[in-house]
Amino acid sequence: MATVLAIETSCDETAVAIVKNRNVLSSIVSSQVAIHQQYGGVVPEVASRQHVEIVNHAIAQSLEAAHLDWSAIDGIAGTCAPGLVGALLVGLTAAKTLAMLYQKPFLGIHHLEGHIYASYLSDPTLEPPFLCLLVSGGHTSLIYVKDCGRYEVLGQTRDDAAGEAFDKVARLLELGYPGGPAIDRLAQVGNPKAFALPEGQISLPGGGFHPYDSSFSGLKTAVLRLTQKFQQSGEPLPIADLAASFQETVAKSLTKRAIAGARDFGLDAIAIGGGVAANRGLRQHLQAAAERHNLRVIFPPMQFCTDNAAMIACAAAEHLERGHTSRLTLGAQSRLSLNDVMTLYQTQQTVLPTL
Ligand code: KG4
Ligand code: ZN
């Protein structure tokens, strides 16, 4: 049972956690949302500086909250891709430095693999193969999870990520940043059938539509047109109805693709990951559809849907158990496909140095 301390600084949360296999011993998340709110989005340079300010304190806090010292830690992990390079570098450098100092194995972790592993924190008995619907601020992917480190991306968004669409529509409705939680709250009191909005299908060259790929930019433009129409006519904007109709369209579109993926590949479980997995509309739609198709749905605990380090530590503990470790020369990468996760590790065979 490996105990891993992980550091996550890929975007605007400075997070440190300690996980013993699939049990969270401590999880510290310091959000920068209040700082970035004034700019309407994340400012990369501000994010990096803030991580530098906070990271050491968060590391000390995570050990204290878990009542552990370094002797109890088997490995140290840092998110290394994808994300804002300057922000990633802060956590990654801290993780490498601690690994050198305390002579522990070091692991670089793919941020999206972390989001997949968040579901293991609500169901420690979950085992591949299963389908993962990953819906965050930067990604919308349907992933066939074959094993630890072995993923096949079946479908993606062709333009905006689901979370990005929530954030952009929230900005149109003047709900502030981040938009997802605000739309989720308003949708509770709106009518989801008030406006028929386009789902955003991707046409295939030979006819028909792509079963797993999605597009959200047309949906966002449709909401923009509606708001302009109301503004021109001088009528008050029905923001709750617009929020509910938008959320319903996104939830239906994602649910349809997830069910199709699970059925087509003969998988009996669907795990959800990423900030949008916290969305109540999506949770309800997916749960209901899964029950109709006899599929199991696993949602991460609410606090582990959005960015956190517990999911990163959970993925790292599993890699460590399998003898996967990273070189200390591993760099931060702004982009890296989930298909290439295993390029982050050297397995146990020794690599002779070239003289
Ligand atoms: O996974 P995450 O914390 O960061 C990334 O890796 O991108 O996801 C953040 C995204 C934001 O776009 C935010 O608006 C969205 O998740 N989000 C939500 C909800 N909570 C967060 N979207 C819809 N409903 C929510 N309840
Ligand atoms: Zn994330």
Tab-separated table of C-alpha atoms and ligand atoms in Angstrom:
chain	number	residue	atom	x	y	z
A	1	MET	CA	0.000	0.000	0.000
A	2	ALA	CA	1.870	3.052	-1.230
A	3	THR	CA	1.533	6.395	0.527
A	4	VAL	CA	2.086	9.281	-1.875
A	5	LEU	CA	2.272	13.049	-1.424
A	6	ALA	CA	1.208	14.902	-4.576
A	7	ILE	CA	1.352	18.527	-5.651
A	8	GLU	CA	-1.062	19.953	-8.244
A	9	THR	CA	-0.488	23.436	-9.694
A	10	SER	CA	-1.614	23.085	-13.327
A	11	CYS	CA	-4.033	26.016	-13.285
A	12	ASP	CA	-5.470	28.206	-10.530
A	13	GLU	CA	-5.592	25.901	-7.497
A	14	THR	CA	-2.531	25.225	-5.377
A	15	ALA	CA	-3.221	21.739	-4.030
A	16	VAL	CA	-1.284	19.200	-1.984
A	17	ALA	CA	-2.618	15.848	-0.764
A	18	ILE	CA	-1.496	12.616	0.810
A	19	VAL	CA	-3.208	9.422	-0.297
A	20	LYS	CA	-2.607	5.892	0.886
A	21	ASN	CA	-3.678	3.892	-2.140
A	22	ARG	CA	-7.266	5.004	-2.601
A	23	ASN	CA	-7.788	6.606	0.833
A	24	VAL	CA	-7.293	10.339	1.255
A	25	LEU	CA	-5.248	11.093	4.391
A	26	SER	CA	-5.206	14.857	3.770
A	27	SER	CA	-6.182	17.217	0.980
A	28	ILE	CA	-5.317	20.915	0.947
A	29	VAL	CA	-6.728	23.104	-1.857
A	30	SER	CA	-5.989	26.803	-1.957
A	31	SER	CA	-8.075	28.419	-4.687
A	32	GLN	CA	-6.978	31.551	-6.509
A	33	VAL	CA	-10.467	32.180	-7.896
A	34	ALA	CA	-10.919	35.407	-5.923
A	35	ILE	CA	-7.687	36.796	-7.414
A	36	HIS	CA	-8.519	35.908	-11.034
A	37	GLN	CA	-12.184	36.926	-10.759
A	38	GLN	CA	-11.302	40.600	-11.292
A	39	TYR	CA	-9.833	39.696	-14.731
A	40	GLY	CA	-12.738	37.422	-15.774
A	41	GLY	CA	-10.424	34.416	-16.219
A	42	VAL	CA	-7.087	32.903	-15.191
A	43	VAL	CA	-4.004	35.111	-15.789
A	44	PRO	CA	-1.108	32.613	-16.181
A	45	GLU	CA	1.674	34.794	-14.735
A	46	VAL	CA	-0.421	35.734	-11.711
A	47	ALA	CA	-1.254	32.034	-11.184
A	48	SER	CA	2.448	30.998	-11.194
A	49	ARG	CA	3.420	33.695	-8.684
A	50	GLN	CA	0.572	32.725	-6.411
A	51	HIS	CA	1.593	29.036	-6.511
A	52	VAL	CA	5.131	30.051	-5.444
A	53	GLU	CA	3.694	31.981	-2.487
A	54	ILE	CA	1.467	29.144	-1.292
A	55	VAL	CA	3.050	25.808	-2.195
A	56	ASN	CA	5.458	25.346	0.751
A	57	HIS	CA	2.787	26.216	3.249
A	58	ALA	CA	0.329	23.765	1.613
A	59	ILE	CA	2.943	20.958	1.751
A	60	ALA	CA	3.516	21.528	5.471
A	61	GLN	CA	-0.238	21.670	6.085
A	62	SER	CA	-0.874	18.388	4.236
A	63	LEU	CA	1.673	16.520	6.397
A	64	GLU	CA	0.287	18.077	9.553
A	65	ALA	CA	-3.331	17.259	8.670
A	66	ALA	CA	-2.380	13.620	7.942
A	67	HIS	CA	-0.289	13.437	11.171
A	68	LEU	CA	2.672	12.135	9.156
A	69	ASP	CA	6.325	12.990	8.651
A	70	TRP	CA	8.455	12.350	5.571
A	71	SER	CA	9.468	8.860	6.742
A	72	ALA	CA	5.882	7.676	6.064
A	73	ILE	CA	5.881	8.903	2.447
A	74	ASP	CA	6.764	6.291	-0.218
A	75	GLY	CA	6.733	8.592	-3.243
A	76	ILE	CA	6.339	12.225	-4.281
A	77	ALA	CA	4.310	13.256	-7.324
A	78	GLY	CA	3.693	16.464	-9.236
A	79	THR	CA	1.314	17.223	-12.101
A	80	CYS	CA	3.543	17.664	-15.172
A	81	ALA	CA	1.049	18.009	-18.073
A	82	PRO	CA	-1.161	19.390	-19.521
A	83	GLY	CA	-1.669	22.901	-18.160
A	84	LEU	CA	-0.091	26.341	-17.882
A	85	VAL	CA	3.653	25.682	-18.146
A	86	GLY	CA	4.714	28.332	-15.624
A	87	ALA	CA	2.132	27.103	-13.126
A	88	LEU	CA	3.003	23.414	-13.658
A	89	LEU	CA	6.695	24.164	-13.144
A	90	VAL	CA	6.125	25.394	-9.595
A	91	GLY	CA	4.551	22.157	-8.314
A	92	LEU	CA	6.777	19.931	-10.430
A	93	THR	CA	9.967	21.622	-9.196
A	94	ALA	CA	8.766	21.393	-5.595
A	95	ALA	CA	8.003	17.659	-6.037
A	96	LYS	CA	11.400	16.923	-7.616
A	97	THR	CA	13.265	18.900	-4.962
A	98	LEU	CA	11.519	17.035	-2.145
A	99	ALA	CA	12.136	13.697	-3.876
A	100	MET	CA	15.864	14.483	-4.077
A	101	LEU	CA	16.034	15.805	-0.540
A	102	TYR	CA	14.225	12.888	1.081
A	103	GLN	CA	15.492	10.238	-1.387
A	104	LYS	CA	12.009	9.168	-2.515
A	105	PRO	CA	10.785	8.000	-5.928
A	106	PHE	CA	9.440	10.857	-8.061
A	107	LEU	CA	6.431	10.626	-10.409
A	108	GLY	CA	5.129	13.133	-12.946
A	109	ILE	CA	1.364	12.742	-13.375
A	110	HIS	CA	-0.900	13.629	-16.295
A	111	HIS	CA	-3.584	15.986	-14.979
A	112	LEU	CA	-6.381	14.212	-16.859
A	113	GLU	CA	-5.296	10.815	-15.567
A	114	GLY	CA	-5.767	12.414	-12.149
A	115	HIS	CA	-9.347	13.388	-13.049
A	116	ILE	CA	-9.991	9.750	-14.082
A	117	TYR	CA	-8.607	8.552	-10.736
A	118	ALA	CA	-10.938	10.894	-8.783
A	119	SER	CA	-13.647	8.250	-9.260
A	120	TYR	CA	-11.536	5.665	-7.388
A	121	LEU	CA	-11.835	7.960	-4.363
A	122	SER	CA	-15.604	7.397	-4.242
A	123	ASP	CA	-15.450	3.728	-5.238
A	124	PRO	CA	-12.127	2.106	-4.215
A	125	THR	CA	-13.306	-1.196	-5.739
A	126	LEU	CA	-13.550	0.300	-9.246
A	127	GLU	CA	-11.287	-1.496	-11.728
A	128	PRO	CA	-10.698	-1.057	-15.474
A	129	PRO	CA	-11.996	-1.520	-18.055
A	130	PHE	CA	-14.555	1.277	-17.881
A	131	LEU	CA	-15.515	4.407	-19.780
A	132	CYS	CA	-14.619	7.841	-18.444
A	133	LEU	CA	-16.423	11.030	-19.418
A	134	LEU	CA	-13.931	13.755	-18.624
A	135	VAL	CA	-15.450	17.222	-18.593
A	136	SER	CA	-13.301	20.064	-17.296
A	137	GLY	CA	-12.525	23.696	-18.078
A	138	GLY	CA	-10.013	22.730	-20.753
A	139	HIS	CA	-11.091	19.253	-21.904
A	140	THR	CA	-14.120	17.247	-22.939
A	141	SER	CA	-13.123	13.681	-23.705
A	142	LEU	CA	-14.632	10.254	-23.812
A	143	ILE	CA	-11.960	7.800	-22.720
A	144	TYR	CA	-11.757	4.041	-22.843
A	145	VAL	CA	-9.825	3.236	-19.630
A	146	LYS	CA	-8.048	-0.072	-20.305
A	147	ASP	CA	-5.631	-0.111	-17.381
A	148	CYS	CA	-3.477	2.212	-15.280
A	149	GLY	CA	-1.599	4.355	-17.853
A	150	ARG	CA	-3.417	2.781	-20.822
A	151	TYR	CA	-6.079	5.027	-22.296
A	152	GLU	CA	-7.755	5.381	-25.654
A	153	VAL	CA	-9.420	8.706	-26.361
A	154	LEU	CA	-12.609	7.832	-28.289
A	155	GLY	CA	-13.991	11.320	-28.719
A	156	GLN	CA	-13.325	14.954	-27.945
A	157	THR	CA	-14.816	18.367	-28.404
A	158	ARG	CA	-13.925	20.000	-31.700
A	159	ASP	CA	-13.938	23.497	-30.180
A	160	ASP	CA	-14.879	24.706	-26.670
A	161	ALA	CA	-14.572	22.342	-23.705
A	162	ALA	CA	-17.773	21.789	-21.710
A	163	GLY	CA	-16.517	23.858	-18.738
A	164	GLU	CA	-15.325	26.586	-21.086
A	165	ALA	CA	-18.830	26.729	-22.604
A	166	PHE	CA	-20.311	27.087	-19.105
A	167	ASP	CA	-17.826	29.892	-18.361
A	168	LYS	CA	-18.510	31.730	-21.651
A	169	VAL	CA	-22.288	31.495	-21.347
A	170	ALA	CA	-22.050	32.670	-17.725
A	171	ARG	CA	-20.084	35.690	-18.939
A	172	LEU	CA	-22.823	36.438	-21.516
A	173	LEU	CA	-25.415	36.279	-18.743
A	174	GLU	CA	-23.127	38.406	-16.516
A	175	LEU	CA	-22.873	35.725	-13.837
A	176	GLY	CA	-19.125	36.110	-13.200
A	177	TYR	CA	-16.251	33.601	-13.162
A	178	PRO	CA	-16.126	30.580	-12.851
A	179	GLY	CA	-19.443	30.222	-14.596
A	180	GLY	CA	-20.279	26.546	-14.080
A	181	PRO	CA	-21.413	26.707	-10.449
A	182	ALA	CA	-23.402	29.932	-11.116
A	183	ILE	CA	-25.280	28.395	-14.069
A	184	ASP	CA	-25.862	25.215	-12.059
A	185	ARG	CA	-27.461	27.258	-9.232
A	186	LEU	CA	-29.637	29.373	-11.559
A	187	ALA	CA	-30.730	26.360	-13.600
A	188	GLN	CA	-32.419	24.979	-10.471
A	189	VAL	CA	-35.052	27.707	-10.730
A	190	GLY	CA	-35.278	27.941	-14.545
A	191	ASN	CA	-37.276	26.019	-17.131
A	192	PRO	CA	-34.967	23.655	-19.077
A	193	LYS	CA	-37.506	23.424	-21.923
A	194	ALA	CA	-37.892	27.217	-22.339
A	195	PHE	CA	-35.534	27.413	-25.335
A	196	ALA	CA	-34.648	24.763	-27.905
A	197	LEU	CA	-30.881	25.062	-28.419
A	198	PRO	CA	-28.635	23.237	-30.938
A	199	GLU	CA	-26.773	20.213	-29.605
A	200	GLY	CA	-23.677	20.587	-31.797
A	201	GLN	CA	-23.183	17.394	-33.785
A	202	ILE	CA	-20.100	16.686	-35.899
A	203	SER	CA	-20.945	15.574	-39.448
A	204	LEU	CA	-18.999	12.682	-40.918
A	205	PRO	CA	-17.743	12.843	-44.534
A	206	GLY	CA	-19.789	9.787	-45.568
A	207	GLY	CA	-22.984	11.118	-43.927
A	208	GLY	CA	-24.325	10.790	-40.385
A	209	PHE	CA	-22.725	12.162	-37.231
A	210	HIS	CA	-19.642	11.325	-35.186
A	211	PRO	CA	-20.868	9.175	-32.271
A	212	TYR	CA	-18.481	10.572	-29.635
A	213	ASP	CA	-17.111	13.952	-30.747
A	214	SER	CA	-18.967	17.089	-29.699
A	215	SER	CA	-19.007	20.835	-30.341
A	216	PHE	CA	-20.151	23.553	-27.977
A	217	SER	CA	-19.318	26.757	-29.843
A	218	GLY	CA	-22.599	26.747	-31.833
A	219	LEU	CA	-24.556	26.347	-28.614
A	220	LYS	CA	-22.728	29.293	-27.069
A	221	THR	CA	-23.467	31.403	-30.183
A	222	ALA	CA	-27.156	30.423	-30.006
A	223	VAL	CA	-27.302	31.731	-26.415
A	224	LEU	CA	-25.546	34.919	-27.557
A	225	ARG	CA	-28.140	35.464	-30.330
A	226	LEU	CA	-30.985	34.966	-27.855
A	227	THR	CA	-29.522	37.456	-25.369
A	228	GLN	CA	-29.070	39.996	-28.195
A	229	LYS	CA	-32.684	39.477	-29.264
A	230	PHE	CA	-33.932	40.169	-25.747
A	231	GLN	CA	-31.663	43.189	-25.347
A	232	GLN	CA	-32.847	44.691	-28.668
A	233	SER	CA	-36.497	44.219	-27.775
A	234	GLY	CA	-35.918	45.818	-24.356
A	235	GLU	CA	-37.388	42.776	-22.592
A	236	PRO	CA	-35.662	41.586	-19.401
A	237	LEU	CA	-33.300	38.660	-19.979
A	238	PRO	CA	-34.827	35.396	-18.666
A	239	ILE	CA	-31.463	34.312	-17.279
A	240	ALA	CA	-32.724	31.370	-15.213
A	241	ASP	CA	-34.541	29.883	-18.237
A	242	LEU	CA	-31.518	30.484	-20.471
A	243	ALA	CA	-29.187	28.877	-17.907
A	244	ALA	CA	-31.511	25.874	-17.461
A	245	SER	CA	-31.975	25.372	-21.237
A	246	PHE	CA	-28.236	25.645	-21.873
A	247	GLN	CA	-27.403	23.204	-19.060
A	248	GLU	CA	-30.041	20.745	-20.270
A	249	THR	CA	-28.594	20.787	-23.808
A	250	VAL	CA	-25.028	20.173	-22.575
A	251	ALA	CA	-26.162	17.425	-20.172
A	252	LYS	CA	-28.159	15.635	-22.892
A	253	SER	CA	-25.353	15.865	-25.432
A	254	LEU	CA	-22.723	14.478	-23.014
A	255	THR	CA	-25.046	11.757	-21.720
A	256	LYS	CA	-25.866	10.547	-25.240
A	257	ARG	CA	-22.171	10.194	-26.129
A	258	ALA	CA	-21.211	8.500	-22.860
A	259	ILE	CA	-23.985	5.903	-23.152
A	260	ALA	CA	-23.084	5.241	-26.802
A	261	GLY	CA	-19.391	4.775	-25.901
A	262	ALA	CA	-20.117	2.352	-23.054
A	263	ARG	CA	-22.512	0.282	-25.152
A	264	ASP	CA	-20.331	0.219	-28.283
A	265	PHE	CA	-17.289	-1.017	-26.332
A	266	GLY	CA	-19.193	-3.404	-24.078
A	267	LEU	CA	-18.282	-1.508	-20.870
A	268	ASP	CA	-20.622	-1.731	-17.896
A	269	ALA	CA	-19.430	1.298	-15.909
A	270	ILE	CA	-19.082	5.007	-16.661
A	271	ALA	CA	-16.893	7.192	-14.435
A	272	ILE	CA	-17.157	10.973	-14.627
A	273	GLY	CA	-14.304	13.372	-13.983
A	274	GLY	CA	-13.482	17.087	-14.117
A	275	GLY	CA	-15.124	20.231	-12.797
A	276	VAL	CA	-18.320	19.804	-14.839
A	277	ALA	CA	-18.874	16.411	-13.144
A	278	ALA	CA	-20.122	18.528	-10.219
A	279	ASN	CA	-23.019	19.763	-12.390
A	280	ARG	CA	-26.374	18.635	-11.026
A	281	GLY	CA	-28.101	18.601	-14.420
A	282	LEU	CA	-25.433	16.324	-15.906
A	283	ARG	CA	-25.491	14.030	-12.863
A	284	GLN	CA	-29.285	13.614	-13.053
A	285	HIS	CA	-29.383	12.989	-16.815
A	286	LEU	CA	-26.524	10.530	-16.776
A	287	GLN	CA	-27.801	8.629	-13.754
A	288	ALA	CA	-31.274	8.252	-15.295
A	289	ALA	CA	-29.952	7.185	-18.714
A	290	ALA	CA	-27.476	4.735	-17.173
A	291	GLU	CA	-30.251	3.078	-15.170
A	292	ARG	CA	-32.285	2.642	-18.361
A	293	HIS	CA	-29.303	0.905	-20.005
A	294	ASN	CA	-28.250	-1.142	-16.978
A	295	LEU	CA	-24.967	0.705	-16.611
A	296	ARG	CA	-23.216	1.795	-13.427
A	297	VAL	CA	-22.183	5.453	-13.028
A	298	ILE	CA	-19.419	6.531	-10.647
A	299	PHE	CA	-19.217	10.192	-9.668
A	300	PRO	CA	-16.171	11.446	-7.764
A	301	PRO	CA	-16.868	12.983	-4.342
A	302	MET	CA	-17.966	16.608	-4.988
A	303	GLN	CA	-14.739	18.112	-3.585
A	304	PHE	CA	-12.641	15.958	-5.943
A	305	CYS	CA	-14.481	16.919	-9.176
A	306	THR	CA	-12.681	20.254	-9.519
A	307	ASP	CA	-8.884	20.438	-9.382
A	308	ASN	CA	-7.279	18.842	-6.329
A	309	ALA	CA	-4.142	16.872	-5.483
A	310	ALA	CA	-5.855	13.803	-3.973
A	311	MET	CA	-6.748	12.545	-7.469
A	312	ILE	CA	-3.111	13.090	-8.564
A	313	ALA	CA	-1.789	11.203	-5.520
A	314	CYS	CA	-4.260	8.379	-6.152
A	315	ALA	CA	-3.012	7.938	-9.739
A	316	ALA	CA	0.612	8.179	-8.550
A	317	ALA	CA	0.106	5.514	-5.851
A	318	GLU	CA	-1.109	3.092	-8.509
A	319	HIS	CA	1.807	3.846	-10.864
A	320	LEU	CA	4.266	3.472	-7.993
A	321	GLU	CA	2.812	0.071	-7.055
A	322	ARG	CA	3.498	-1.006	-10.635
A	323	GLY	CA	7.105	0.137	-10.469
A	324	HIS	CA	6.620	3.213	-12.648
A	325	THR	CA	8.759	6.216	-11.709
A	326	SER	CA	9.791	9.348	-13.610
A	327	ARG	CA	13.237	10.768	-14.260
A	328	LEU	CA	14.156	13.953	-12.429
A	329	THR	CA	14.794	15.501	-15.857
A	330	LEU	CA	11.076	15.264	-16.711
A	331	GLY	CA	9.777	18.667	-17.852
A	332	ALA	CA	6.401	20.400	-17.761
A	333	GLN	CA	4.339	20.114	-20.958
A	334	SER	CA	1.415	22.355	-21.854
A	335	ARG	CA	-0.100	19.579	-23.982
A	336	LEU	CA	0.184	15.813	-23.833
A	337	SER	CA	-2.316	13.277	-25.100
A	338	LEU	CA	-3.672	10.769	-22.596
A	339	ASN	CA	-2.623	8.110	-25.114
A	340	ASP	CA	1.012	9.025	-24.255
A	341	VAL	CA	0.874	8.797	-20.439
A	342	MET	CA	3.399	5.946	-20.305
A	343	THR	CA	6.089	8.168	-21.896
A	344	LEU	CA	6.315	9.857	-18.471
A	345	TYR	CA	7.723	6.732	-16.818
A	346	GLN	CA	10.700	4.490	-16.828
A	347	THR	CA	9.759	0.995	-15.766
A	348	GLN	CA	12.068	-0.970	-13.522
A	349	GLN	CA	14.737	-1.980	-16.052
A	350	THR	CA	17.930	0.050	-15.526
A	351	VAL	CA	18.943	2.467	-18.236
A	352	LEU	CA	22.739	2.594	-18.569
A	353	PRO	CA	24.145	6.125	-18.706
A	354	THR	CA	25.803	7.042	-21.987
A	355	LEU	CA	29.444	8.016	-21.431
B	1	KG4	O1	-11.472	20.323	-13.613
B	1	KG4	P1	-11.479	21.777	-13.331
B	1	KG4	O2	-11.486	22.228	-11.894
B	1	KG4	O3	-10.273	22.488	-13.993
B	1	KG4	C1	-9.725	22.111	-15.218
B	1	KG4	O4	-8.909	21.155	-15.218
B	1	KG4	O5	-10.132	22.731	-16.213
B	1	KG4	O6	-12.759	22.360	-14.081
B	1	KG4	C2	-13.109	23.712	-14.002
B	1	KG4	C3	-14.370	23.915	-14.835
B	1	KG4	C4	-14.759	25.390	-14.967
B	1	KG4	O7	-15.006	25.637	-16.332
B	1	KG4	C5	-16.045	25.478	-14.144
B	1	KG4	O8	-16.953	26.449	-14.635
B	1	KG4	C6	-16.604	24.075	-14.274
B	1	KG4	O9	-15.474	23.237	-14.214
B	1	KG4	N1	-17.524	23.732	-13.184
B	1	KG4	C7	-18.829	23.462	-13.382
B	1	KG4	C8	-19.403	23.235	-12.095
B	1	KG4	N2	-18.399	23.353	-11.171
B	1	KG4	C9	-17.256	23.662	-11.863
B	1	KG4	N3	-19.563	23.404	-14.513
B	1	KG4	C10	-20.867	23.116	-14.389
B	1	KG4	N4	-21.486	22.913	-13.198
B	1	KG4	C11	-20.800	22.947	-12.037
B	1	KG4	N5	-21.408	22.730	-10.875
B	2	ZN	ZN	-8.665	19.803	-13.998
